[in-house]
Amino acid sequence: MEMGLKGKRVLVVASSQGLGKAIAELFVREGANVMLASRNQDRLKSVQSQLEEFRQGKVGMVTCDITQPDQIQHMVDETVKEFGGIDILVNNAGGPPAGGFEEIDDDAWQAAFELNLLSYIRIIRATLPYLKEDGGRIINIASSSIREPIPGLILSNTFRMGILGLAKTLADELAPFHILVNTVAPGRILTDRISQLDEINANKKEISKEEIKKRAEERIPLGRSGTPEEFAKVVVFLASEANTYMTGSSFFVDGGKLRSV
Ligand SMILES: NC(=O)c1ccc[n+]([C@@H]2O[C@H](COP(=O)([O-])OP(=O)(O)OC[C@H]3O[C@@H](n4cnc5c(N)ncnc54)[C@H](OP(=O)(O)O)[C@@H]3O)[C@@H](O)[C@H]2O)c1
């Protein structure tokens, strides 16, 4: 199947590790020009050099804290300066802290709103003039909590649902410009974030991290966690020219874990 990604100009946000990094790598392998962005310059440089061996187009990098509006504008300006435009935006971010309702104060609510929802809104606003030029794709990375809230992750459960409302509305508003908007939700994909959450749960339950992982994987019909590469394949397909008719939808990469249909 022809993905039509050669020469496409892609901004992958939060791509210095984990899901974002795997997504960036797959776009690079498909011949796209890819801009890496996150806060940690050293990690970005390391990813950029790791991607060098698969590179057909350009791989740029820009440091950006997506909770800062001026840095978002800088990230988008740099992408356009490097590539001449943007065809595909992958919105991604770090996860908010774990915790239940009574552990979370106003500052934590505000910070999670800015990191996990307002950043997506601001990045879409800043990239939209370029996406409109020739049609494009917006992929928002969320969490399986958009369908089934996860105990102990109230910040994630709350703001990721906002991504859904945003994406569905934008799918309507941007369809006349041939911009397709979709959301991809990971279940349990092995990255640093999952390792940290396992550690928190292990301490809380006073059992080992290995036991937490084992129990979590027993609840997944496929019997294992996913890999970042498995997740990236879905994102890259939705962002490609092979997807011409899916917009306003959510896709779950979860090994069958969700019980709702
Ligand atoms: N992995 C899973 O199974 C899973 C499941 C459900 C939801 N999710 C969610 O999916 C997203 C990605 O997950 P992941 O597993 O890849 O997480 P991860 O390994 O923790 O990576 C997070 C990425 O976000 C970047 N980042 C964090 N804060 C940022 C900021 N303020 N500005 C710019 N970049 C920032 C980090 O780079 P820098 O440190 O360089 O900024 C890093 O590249 C997270 O929101 C996570 O909660 C993941």
CSV table of C-alpha atoms in Angstrom, one decimal, residues 69-175:
chain,number,residue,atom,x,y,z
A,69,PRO,CA,2.7,29.8,24.3
A,70,ASP,CA,5.7,31.7,23.0
A,71,GLN,CA,7.7,28.5,22.7
A,72,ILE,CA,4.9,26.8,20.8
A,73,GLN,CA,4.9,29.6,18.3
A,74,HIS,CA,8.7,29.3,18.0
A,75,MET,CA,8.4,25.5,17.4
A,76,VAL,CA,5.9,26.1,14.6
A,77,ASP,CA,7.9,29.0,13.1
A,78,GLU,CA,11.1,26.8,13.1
A,79,THR,CA,9.3,23.9,11.4
A,80,VAL,CA,8.0,26.2,8.7
A,81,LYS,CA,11.4,27.8,8.3
A,82,GLU,CA,13.0,24.4,7.9
A,83,PHE,CA,10.4,22.7,5.7
A,84,GLY,CA,8.4,25.5,4.1
A,85,GLY,CA,5.1,24.3,5.6
A,86,ILE,CA,3.4,21.7,7.7
A,87,ASP,CA,1.3,18.8,6.3
A,88,ILE,CA,0.9,16.6,9.4
A,89,LEU,CA,0.7,17.5,13.1
A,90,VAL,CA,1.1,14.8,15.8
A,91,ASN,CA,0.0,16.3,19.1
A,92,ASN,CA,1.6,14.6,22.1
A,93,ALA,CA,2.7,15.5,25.6
A,94,GLY,CA,4.1,14.1,28.8
A,95,GLY,CA,1.6,12.5,31.2
A,96,PRO,CA,0.2,14.4,34.2
A,97,PRO,CA,1.0,13.2,37.8
A,98,ALA,CA,-0.9,10.3,39.2
A,99,GLY,CA,-3.4,10.8,42.1
A,100,GLY,CA,-7.0,10.7,43.2
A,101,PHE,CA,-9.4,13.6,43.6
A,102,GLU,CA,-8.4,14.6,47.2
A,103,GLU,CA,-4.7,14.6,46.4
A,104,ILE,CA,-4.9,17.1,43.6
A,105,ASP,CA,-4.9,20.9,44.3
A,106,ASP,CA,-5.7,23.8,42.0
A,107,ASP,CA,-2.1,24.2,40.9
A,108,ALA,CA,-2.0,20.6,39.7
A,109,TRP,CA,-5.3,20.9,37.9
A,110,GLN,CA,-4.1,24.0,36.2
A,111,ALA,CA,-0.8,22.5,35.2
A,112,ALA,CA,-2.4,19.3,33.8
A,113,PHE,CA,-4.9,21.5,31.8
A,114,GLU,CA,-2.0,23.5,30.3
A,115,LEU,CA,0.1,20.4,29.5
A,116,ASN,CA,-2.6,17.9,28.3
A,117,LEU,CA,-5.3,20.0,26.7
A,118,LEU,CA,-4.5,23.7,26.3
A,119,SER,CA,-1.1,22.8,24.6
A,120,TYR,CA,-3.0,20.7,22.0
A,121,ILE,CA,-5.4,23.6,21.3
A,122,ARG,CA,-2.5,26.2,21.0
A,123,ILE,CA,-0.4,23.9,18.8
A,124,ILE,CA,-3.4,23.3,16.5
A,125,ARG,CA,-4.1,27.0,16.3
A,126,ALA,CA,-0.5,27.8,15.4
A,127,THR,CA,-0.2,25.1,12.7
A,128,LEU,CA,-3.7,25.5,11.2
A,129,PRO,CA,-2.7,28.2,8.6
A,130,TYR,CA,-0.2,25.8,7.2
A,131,LEU,CA,-2.4,22.7,7.4
A,132,LYS,CA,-5.1,24.6,5.5
A,133,GLU,CA,-2.8,25.3,2.5
A,134,ASP,CA,-3.1,21.9,1.0
A,135,GLY,CA,-5.2,19.8,3.3
A,136,GLY,CA,-3.6,17.8,6.1
A,137,ARG,CA,-3.8,15.6,9.1
A,138,ILE,CA,-4.0,16.1,12.8
A,139,ILE,CA,-3.4,13.2,15.1
A,140,ASN,CA,-3.9,13.7,18.8
A,141,ILE,CA,-2.3,11.2,21.2
A,142,ALA,CA,-4.6,10.5,24.2
A,143,SER,CA,-5.1,7.5,26.5
A,144,SER,CA,-7.4,4.5,26.7
A,145,SER,CA,-8.9,6.6,29.6
A,146,ILE,CA,-10.9,8.5,27.0
A,147,ARG,CA,-13.2,5.4,27.0
A,148,GLU,CA,-12.6,3.8,30.4
A,149,PRO,CA,-11.2,6.1,33.1
A,150,ILE,CA,-8.2,4.6,35.0
A,151,PRO,CA,-8.2,4.5,38.8
A,152,GLY,CA,-5.7,6.9,40.4
A,153,LEU,CA,-5.3,9.0,37.2
A,154,ILE,CA,-8.0,11.7,37.6
A,155,LEU,CA,-6.0,14.4,35.8
A,156,SER,CA,-5.5,12.2,32.8
A,157,ASN,CA,-9.0,10.9,32.9
A,158,THR,CA,-10.4,14.4,32.9
A,159,PHE,CA,-8.4,16.3,30.3
A,160,ARG,CA,-8.0,13.5,27.8
A,161,MET,CA,-11.8,13.5,27.5
A,162,GLY,CA,-11.4,17.1,26.4
A,163,ILE,CA,-9.2,16.1,23.5
A,164,LEU,CA,-12.1,14.0,22.2
A,165,GLY,CA,-14.6,16.9,22.2
A,166,LEU,CA,-12.0,19.1,20.6
A,167,ALA,CA,-11.1,16.5,17.9
A,168,LYS,CA,-14.7,15.6,17.0
A,169,THR,CA,-15.6,19.3,16.7
A,170,LEU,CA,-12.5,20.1,14.7
A,171,ALA,CA,-13.2,17.2,12.4
A,172,ASP,CA,-16.4,19.0,11.4
A,173,GLU,CA,-15.0,22.4,11.2
A,174,LEU,CA,-11.9,21.4,9.2
A,175,ALA,CA,-13.4,18.9,6.8
